[in-house]
Amino acid sequence: AVGSFLATLTGNKVLERADVDPVMESLKSQLIGKNVAKDTADSLCEEVAASLVGQRVTAAGSIVGTIHDALRDAIERILT
């Protein structure tokens, strides 16, 4: 899902909720598969999605970094 998401991003794009929802579903499944509680996975994915919507990306590489940064920030908020 992440690969197909990245493939659709070309040029200068502002992310919309419809762009990030499929990726968040995939992330949520991966988190739950790694024994993260469903409520925690839901919360993380919601925070990451909220931080991604409205972000402008210019290349697939920049969205990967943006997703990693958003996930790291969401985890830090939960742990602190």
PDB file of N, CA and C in Angstrom:
ATOM      1  N   ALA A   1       0.823  -1.204   0.000  1.00  0.00           N
ATOM      2  CA  ALA A   1       0.000   0.000   0.000  1.00  0.00           C
ATOM      3  C   ALA A   1       0.861   1.258   0.000  1.00  0.00           C
ATOM      4  N   VAL A   2       1.936   1.241   0.767  1.00  0.00           N
ATOM      5  CA  VAL A   2       2.790   2.424   0.830  1.00  0.00           C
ATOM      6  C   VAL A   2       3.437   2.669  -0.524  1.00  0.00           C
ATOM      7  N   GLY A   3       3.877   1.601  -1.192  1.00  0.00           N
ATOM      8  CA  GLY A   3       4.508   1.748  -2.497  1.00  0.00           C
ATOM      9  C   GLY A   3       3.573   2.344  -3.523  1.00  0.00           C
ATOM     10  N   SER A   4       2.324   1.865  -3.556  1.00  0.00           N
ATOM     11  CA  SER A   4       1.369   2.417  -4.521  1.00  0.00           C
ATOM     12  C   SER A   4       1.014   3.852  -4.172  1.00  0.00           C
ATOM     13  N   PHE A   5       0.978   4.160  -2.882  1.00  0.00           N
ATOM     14  CA  PHE A   5       0.730   5.530  -2.441  1.00  0.00           C
ATOM     15  C   PHE A   5       1.833   6.449  -2.944  1.00  0.00           C
ATOM     16  N   LEU A   6       3.068   6.014  -2.766  1.00  0.00           N
ATOM     17  CA  LEU A   6       4.205   6.829  -3.198  1.00  0.00           C
ATOM     18  C   LEU A   6       4.234   6.983  -4.707  1.00  0.00           C
ATOM     19  N   ALA A   7       3.826   5.960  -5.422  1.00  0.00           N
ATOM     20  CA  ALA A   7       3.847   6.014  -6.879  1.00  0.00           C
ATOM     21  C   ALA A   7       2.863   7.052  -7.419  1.00  0.00           C
ATOM     22  N   THR A   8       1.803   7.323  -6.676  1.00  0.00           N
ATOM     23  CA  THR A   8       0.808   8.286  -7.145  1.00  0.00           C
ATOM     24  C   THR A   8       1.241   9.725  -6.915  1.00  0.00           C
ATOM     25  N   LEU A   9       2.274   9.909  -6.107  1.00  0.00           N
ATOM     26  CA  LEU A   9       2.719  11.252  -5.782  1.00  0.00           C
ATOM     27  C   LEU A   9       3.774  11.715  -6.783  1.00  0.00           C
ATOM     28  N   THR A  10       3.372  12.601  -7.618  1.00  0.00           N
ATOM     29  CA  THR A  10       4.332  13.169  -8.565  1.00  0.00           C
ATOM     30  C   THR A  10       4.184  14.672  -8.538  1.00  0.00           C
ATOM     31  N   GLY A  11       5.282  15.350  -8.658  1.00  0.00           N
ATOM     32  CA  GLY A  11       5.220  16.806  -8.685  1.00  0.00           C
ATOM     33  C   GLY A  11       4.962  17.399  -7.325  1.00  0.00           C
ATOM     34  N   ASN A  12       4.320  18.527  -7.337  1.00  0.00           N
ATOM     35  CA  ASN A  12       4.086  19.311  -6.137  1.00  0.00           C
ATOM     36  C   ASN A  12       2.655  19.063  -5.684  1.00  0.00           C
ATOM     37  N   LYS A  13       2.451  18.217  -4.666  1.00  0.00           N
ATOM     38  CA  LYS A  13       1.114  17.814  -4.260  1.00  0.00           C
ATOM     39  C   LYS A  13       0.865  18.152  -2.798  1.00  0.00           C
ATOM     40  N   VAL A  14      -0.330  18.641  -2.530  1.00  0.00           N
ATOM     41  CA  VAL A  14      -0.773  18.855  -1.156  1.00  0.00           C
ATOM     42  C   VAL A  14      -1.582  17.621  -0.766  1.00  0.00           C
ATOM     43  N   LEU A  15      -1.171  16.971   0.312  1.00  0.00           N
ATOM     44  CA  LEU A  15      -1.831  15.741   0.735  1.00  0.00           C
ATOM     45  C   LEU A  15      -3.227  16.017   1.274  1.00  0.00           C
ATOM     46  N   GLU A  16      -4.143  15.165   0.887  1.00  0.00           N
ATOM     47  CA  GLU A  16      -5.519  15.213   1.381  1.00  0.00           C
ATOM     48  C   GLU A  16      -5.777  13.949   2.189  1.00  0.00           C
ATOM     49  N   ARG A  17      -6.838  13.955   2.953  1.00  0.00           N
ATOM     50  CA  ARG A  17      -7.163  12.804   3.804  1.00  0.00           C
ATOM     51  C   ARG A  17      -7.297  11.529   2.966  1.00  0.00           C
ATOM     52  N   ALA A  18      -7.887  11.634   1.797  1.00  0.00           N
ATOM     53  CA  ALA A  18      -8.052  10.462   0.930  1.00  0.00           C
ATOM     54  C   ALA A  18      -6.712   9.903   0.476  1.00  0.00           C
ATOM     55  N   ASP A  19      -5.679  10.741   0.426  1.00  0.00           N
ATOM     56  CA  ASP A  19      -4.344  10.281   0.043  1.00  0.00           C
ATOM     57  C   ASP A  19      -3.696   9.462   1.151  1.00  0.00           C
ATOM     58  N   VAL A  20      -3.924   9.850   2.398  1.00  0.00           N
ATOM     59  CA  VAL A  20      -3.217   9.205   3.508  1.00  0.00           C
ATOM     60  C   VAL A  20      -3.991   8.062   4.152  1.00  0.00           C
ATOM     61  N   ASP A  21      -5.307   7.994   3.982  1.00  0.00           N
ATOM     62  CA  ASP A  21      -6.098   6.949   4.640  1.00  0.00           C
ATOM     63  C   ASP A  21      -5.630   5.533   4.298  1.00  0.00           C
ATOM     64  N   PRO A  22      -5.390   5.197   3.025  1.00  0.00           N
ATOM     65  CA  PRO A  22      -4.939   3.829   2.733  1.00  0.00           C
ATOM     66  C   PRO A  22      -3.600   3.498   3.392  1.00  0.00           C
ATOM     67  N   VAL A  23      -2.719   4.454   3.457  1.00  0.00           N
ATOM     68  CA  VAL A  23      -1.417   4.235   4.086  1.00  0.00           C
ATOM     69  C   VAL A  23      -1.587   4.046   5.586  1.00  0.00           C
ATOM     70  N   MET A  24      -2.478   4.817   6.193  1.00  0.00           N
ATOM     71  CA  MET A  24      -2.706   4.691   7.629  1.00  0.00           C
ATOM     72  C   MET A  24      -3.328   3.335   7.968  1.00  0.00           C
ATOM     73  N   GLU A  25      -4.192   2.819   7.102  1.00  0.00           N
ATOM     74  CA  GLU A  25      -4.767   1.485   7.328  1.00  0.00           C
ATOM     75  C   GLU A  25      -3.671   0.425   7.300  1.00  0.00           C
ATOM     76  N   SER A  26      -2.758   0.557   6.355  1.00  0.00           N
ATOM     77  CA  SER A  26      -1.634  -0.379   6.263  1.00  0.00           C
ATOM     78  C   SER A  26      -0.740  -0.263   7.492  1.00  0.00           C
ATOM     79  N   LEU A  27      -0.443   0.964   7.896  1.00  0.00           N
ATOM     80  CA  LEU A  27       0.378   1.184   9.083  1.00  0.00           C
ATOM     81  C   LEU A  27      -0.296   0.602  10.314  1.00  0.00           C
ATOM     82  N   LYS A  28      -1.597   0.820  10.442  1.00  0.00           N
ATOM     83  CA  LYS A  28      -2.335   0.307  11.593  1.00  0.00           C
ATOM     84  C   LYS A  28      -2.244  -1.217  11.649  1.00  0.00           C
ATOM     85  N   SER A  29      -2.406  -1.867  10.506  1.00  0.00           N
ATOM     86  CA  SER A  29      -2.306  -3.332  10.459  1.00  0.00           C
ATOM     87  C   SER A  29      -0.912  -3.797  10.871  1.00  0.00           C
ATOM     88  N   GLN A  30       0.097  -3.094  10.407  1.00  0.00           N
ATOM     89  CA  GLN A  30       1.470  -3.453  10.771  1.00  0.00           C
ATOM     90  C   GLN A  30       1.711  -3.273  12.262  1.00  0.00           C
ATOM     91  N   LEU A  31       1.214  -2.188  12.818  1.00  0.00           N
ATOM     92  CA  LEU A  31       1.394  -1.948  14.254  1.00  0.00           C
ATOM     93  C   LEU A  31       0.701  -3.025  15.083  1.00  0.00           C
ATOM     94  N   ILE A  32      -0.537  -3.342  14.720  1.00  0.00           N
ATOM     95  CA  ILE A  32      -1.283  -4.368  15.447  1.00  0.00           C
ATOM     96  C   ILE A  32      -0.587  -5.717  15.305  1.00  0.00           C
ATOM     97  N   GLY A  33      -0.034  -5.984  14.113  1.00  0.00           N
ATOM     98  CA  GLY A  33       0.714  -7.219  13.893  1.00  0.00           C
ATOM     99  C   GLY A  33       1.976  -7.313  14.744  1.00  0.00           C
ATOM    100  N   LYS A  34       2.479  -6.176  15.208  1.00  0.00           N
ATOM    101  CA  LYS A  34       3.659  -6.123  16.078  1.00  0.00           C
ATOM    102  C   LYS A  34       3.262  -5.989  17.542  1.00  0.00           C
ATOM    103  N   ASN A  35       2.023  -6.360  17.856  1.00  0.00           N
ATOM    104  CA  ASN A  35       1.502  -6.379  19.232  1.00  0.00           C
ATOM    105  C   ASN A  35       1.300  -5.008  19.854  1.00  0.00           C
ATOM    106  N   VAL A  36       1.060  -3.986  19.023  1.00  0.00           N
ATOM    107  CA  VAL A  36       0.655  -2.687  19.541  1.00  0.00           C
ATOM    108  C   VAL A  36      -0.857  -2.763  19.756  1.00  0.00           C
ATOM    109  N   ALA A  37      -1.324  -2.301  20.898  1.00  0.00           N
ATOM    110  CA  ALA A  37      -2.760  -2.336  21.194  1.00  0.00           C
ATOM    111  C   ALA A  37      -3.533  -1.575  20.122  1.00  0.00           C
ATOM    112  N   LYS A  38      -4.734  -2.076  19.786  1.00  0.00           N
ATOM    113  CA  LYS A  38      -5.543  -1.470  18.730  1.00  0.00           C
ATOM    114  C   LYS A  38      -5.823   0.004  19.011  1.00  0.00           C
ATOM    115  N   ASP A  39      -6.170   0.337  20.258  1.00  0.00           N
ATOM    116  CA  ASP A  39      -6.450   1.735  20.605  1.00  0.00           C
ATOM    117  C   ASP A  39      -5.223   2.619  20.385  1.00  0.00           C
ATOM    118  N   THR A  40      -4.063   2.103  20.739  1.00  0.00           N
ATOM    119  CA  THR A  40      -2.823   2.858  20.553  1.00  0.00           C
ATOM    120  C   THR A  40      -2.521   3.014  19.069  1.00  0.00           C
ATOM    121  N   ALA A  41      -2.693   1.933  18.304  1.00  0.00           N
ATOM    122  CA  ALA A  41      -2.463   1.993  16.859  1.00  0.00           C
ATOM    123  C   ALA A  41      -3.421   2.984  16.207  1.00  0.00           C
ATOM    124  N   ASP A  42      -4.683   2.959  16.628  1.00  0.00           N
ATOM    125  CA  ASP A  42      -5.665   3.913  16.102  1.00  0.00           C
ATOM    126  C   ASP A  42      -5.243   5.348  16.400  1.00  0.00           C
ATOM    127  N   SER A  43      -4.820   5.590  17.638  1.00  0.00           N
ATOM    128  CA  SER A  43      -4.422   6.929  18.051  1.00  0.00           C
ATOM    129  C   SER A  43      -3.195   7.404  17.277  1.00  0.00           C
ATOM    130  N   LEU A  44      -2.192   6.540  17.149  1.00  0.00           N
ATOM    131  CA  LEU A  44      -0.993   6.889  16.397  1.00  0.00           C
ATOM    132  C   LEU A  44      -1.325   7.232  14.953  1.00  0.00           C
ATOM    133  N   CYS A  45      -2.113   6.380  14.319  1.00  0.00           N
ATOM    134  CA  CYS A  45      -2.454   6.599  12.908  1.00  0.00           C
ATOM    135  C   CYS A  45      -3.273   7.865  12.725  1.00  0.00           C
ATOM    136  N   GLU A  46      -4.151   8.146  13.654  1.00  0.00           N
ATOM    137  CA  GLU A  46      -4.952   9.369  13.558  1.00  0.00           C
ATOM    138  C   GLU A  46      -4.064  10.603  13.686  1.00  0.00           C
ATOM    139  N   GLU A  47      -3.126  10.568  14.614  1.00  0.00           N
ATOM    140  CA  GLU A  47      -2.201  11.703  14.781  1.00  0.00           C
ATOM    141  C   GLU A  47      -1.318  11.886  13.560  1.00  0.00           C
ATOM    142  N   VAL A  48      -0.811  10.773  13.033  1.00  0.00           N
ATOM    143  CA  VAL A  48       0.051  10.850  11.856  1.00  0.00           C
ATOM    144  C   VAL A  48      -0.745  11.390  10.668  1.00  0.00           C
ATOM    145  N   ALA A  49      -1.955  10.873  10.450  1.00  0.00           N
ATOM    146  CA  ALA A  49      -2.785  11.338   9.340  1.00  0.00           C
ATOM    147  C   ALA A  49      -3.074  12.830   9.469  1.00  0.00           C
ATOM    148  N   ALA A  50      -3.432  13.254  10.676  1.00  0.00           N
ATOM    149  CA  ALA A  50      -3.746  14.667  10.888  1.00  0.00           C
ATOM    150  C   ALA A  50      -2.541  15.560  10.586  1.00  0.00           C
ATOM    151  N   SER A  51      -1.352  15.077  10.922  1.00  0.00           N
ATOM    152  CA  SER A  51      -0.168  15.898  10.673  1.00  0.00           C
ATOM    153  C   SER A  51       0.239  15.885   9.201  1.00  0.00           C
ATOM    154  N   LEU A  52      -0.175  14.858   8.456  1.00  0.00           N
ATOM    155  CA  LEU A  52       0.179  14.775   7.035  1.00  0.00           C
ATOM    156  C   LEU A  52      -0.767  15.576   6.138  1.00  0.00           C
ATOM    157  N   VAL A  53      -2.037  15.625   6.512  1.00  0.00           N
ATOM    158  CA  VAL A  53      -3.016  16.333   5.683  1.00  0.00           C
ATOM    159  C   VAL A  53      -2.625  17.807   5.595  1.00  0.00           C
ATOM    160  N   GLY A  54      -2.554  18.298   4.382  1.00  0.00           N
ATOM    161  CA  GLY A  54      -2.172  19.682   4.143  1.00  0.00           C
ATOM    162  C   GLY A  54      -0.693  19.866   3.865  1.00  0.00           C
ATOM    163  N   GLN A  55       0.106  18.817   4.103  1.00  0.00           N
ATOM    164  CA  GLN A  55       1.542  18.900   3.818  1.00  0.00           C
ATOM    165  C   GLN A  55       1.759  18.903   2.311  1.00  0.00           C
ATOM    166  N   ARG A  56       2.693  19.699   1.862  1.00  0.00           N
ATOM    167  CA  ARG A  56       3.056  19.730   0.439  1.00  0.00           C
ATOM    168  C   ARG A  56       4.281  18.855   0.245  1.00  0.00           C
ATOM    169  N   VAL A  57       4.185  17.915  -0.698  1.00  0.00           N
ATOM    170  CA  VAL A  57       5.315  17.046  -1.009  1.00  0.00           C
ATOM    171  C   VAL A  57       5.691  17.228  -2.470  1.00  0.00           C
ATOM    172  N   THR A  58       6.973  17.159  -2.733  1.00  0.00           N
ATOM    173  CA  THR A  58       7.450  17.374  -4.095  1.00  0.00           C
ATOM    174  C   THR A  58       8.024  16.113  -4.711  1.00  0.00           C
ATOM    175  N   ALA A  59       8.314  15.103  -3.898  1.00  0.00           N
ATOM    176  CA  ALA A  59       8.867  13.857  -4.417  1.00  0.00           C
ATOM    177  C   ALA A  59       8.558  12.733  -3.445  1.00  0.00           C
ATOM    178  N   ALA A  60       8.607  11.504  -3.954  1.00  0.00           N
ATOM    179  CA  ALA A  60       8.311  10.345  -3.108  1.00  0.00           C
ATOM    180  C   ALA A  60       9.245  10.285  -1.907  1.00  0.00           C
ATOM    181  N   GLY A  61      10.494  10.629  -2.079  1.00  0.00           N
ATOM    182  CA  GLY A  61      11.449  10.596  -0.972  1.00  0.00           C
ATOM    183  C   GLY A  61      11.064  11.527   0.151  1.00  0.00           C
ATOM    184  N   SER A  62      10.522  12.674  -0.199  1.00  0.00           N
ATOM    185  CA  SER A  62      10.165  13.626   0.851  1.00  0.00           C
ATOM    186  C   SER A  62       8.953  13.147   1.643  1.00  0.00           C
ATOM    187  N   ILE A  63       8.041  12.399   1.021  1.00  0.00           N
ATOM    188  CA  ILE A  63       6.879  11.903   1.764  1.00  0.00           C
ATOM    189  C   ILE A  63       7.284  10.805   2.729  1.00  0.00           C
ATOM    190  N   VAL A  64       8.253   9.985   2.361  1.00  0.00           N
ATOM    191  CA  VAL A  64       8.728   8.949   3.280  1.00  0.00           C
ATOM    192  C   VAL A  64       9.293   9.602   4.534  1.00  0.00           C
ATOM    193  N   GLY A  65      10.121  10.615   4.353  1.00  0.00           N
ATOM    194  CA  GLY A  65      10.668  11.332   5.500  1.00  0.00           C
ATOM    195  C   GLY A  65       9.587  12.015   6.312  1.00  0.00           C
ATOM    196  N   THR A  66       8.590  12.581   5.635  1.00  0.00           N
ATOM    197  CA  THR A  66       7.487  13.254   6.313  1.00  0.00           C
ATOM    198  C   THR A  66       6.686  12.270   7.156  1.00  0.00           C
ATOM    199  N   ILE A  67       6.418  11.081   6.610  1.00  0.00           N
ATOM    200  CA  ILE A  67       5.684  10.047   7.353  1.00  0.00           C
ATOM    201  C   ILE A  67       6.496   9.601   8.561  1.00  0.00           C
ATOM    202  N   HIS A  68       7.784   9.360   8.384  1.00  0.00           N
ATOM    203  CA  HIS A  68       8.631   8.942   9.506  1.00  0.00           C
ATOM    204  C   HIS A  68       8.658  10.006  10.596  1.00  0.00           C
ATOM    205  N   ASP A  69       8.792  11.255  10.204  1.00  0.00           N
ATOM    206  CA  ASP A  69       8.814  12.348  11.186  1.00  0.00           C
ATOM    207  C   ASP A  69       7.492  12.432  11.944  1.00  0.00           C
ATOM    208  N   ALA A  70       6.388  12.312  11.225  1.00  0.00           N
ATOM    209  CA  ALA A  70       5.071  12.397  11.856  1.00  0.00           C
ATOM    210  C   ALA A  70       4.848  11.235  12.817  1.00  0.00           C
ATOM    211  N   LEU A  71       5.275  10.041  12.428  1.00  0.00           N
ATOM    212  CA  LEU A  71       5.125   8.871  13.302  1.00  0.00           C
ATOM    213  C   LEU A  71       5.997   9.022  14.542  1.00  0.00           C
ATOM    214  N   ARG A  72       7.243   9.457  14.369  1.00  0.00           N
ATOM    215  CA  ARG A  72       8.145   9.664  15.507  1.00  0.00           C
ATOM    216  C   ARG A  72       7.551  10.689  16.479  1.00  0.00           C
ATOM    217  N   ASP A  73       7.031  11.800  15.944  1.00  0.00           N
ATOM    218  CA  ASP A  73       6.447  12.836  16.794  1.00  0.00           C
ATOM    219  C   ASP A  73       5.248  12.302  17.569  1.00  0.00           C
ATOM    220  N   ALA A  74       4.410  11.508  16.907  1.00  0.00           N
ATOM    221  CA  ALA A  74       3.227  10.955  17.567  1.00  0.00           C
ATOM    222  C   ALA A  74       3.628   9.986  18.682  1.00  0.00           C
ATOM    223  N   ILE A  75       4.644   9.161  18.430  1.00  0.00           N
ATOM    224  CA  ILE A  75       5.117   8.232  19.463  1.00  0.00           C
ATOM    225  C   ILE A  75       5.714   8.996  20.637  1.00  0.00           C
ATOM    226  N   GLU A  76       6.488  10.029  20.356  1.00  0.00           N
ATOM    227  CA  GLU A  76       7.065  10.839  21.439  1.00  0.00           C
ATOM    228  C   GLU A  76       5.985  11.477  22.288  1.00  0.00           C
ATOM    229  N   ARG A  77       4.902  11.957  21.665  1.00  0.00           N
ATOM    230  CA  ARG A  77       3.805  12.559  22.450  1.00  0.00           C
ATOM    231  C   ARG A  77       3.151  11.527  23.360  1.00  0.00           C
ATOM    232  N   ILE A  78       3.013  10.298  22.874  1.00  0.00           N
ATOM    233  CA  ILE A  78       2.391   9.262  23.692  1.00  0.00           C
ATOM    234  C   ILE A  78       3.290   8.890  24.866  1.00  0.00           C
ATOM    235  N   LEU A  79       4.591   8.843  24.631  1.00  0.00           N
ATOM    236  CA  LEU A  79       5.520   8.382  25.656  1.00  0.00           C
ATOM    237  C   LEU A  79       5.925   9.447  26.660  1.00  0.00           C
ATOM    238  N   THR A  80       5.613  10.698  26.382  1.00  0.00           N
ATOM    239  CA  THR A  80       6.023  11.746  27.325  1.00  0.00           C
ATOM    240  C   THR A  80       4.839  12.388  28.000  1.00  0.00           C
TER     241      THR A  80
END
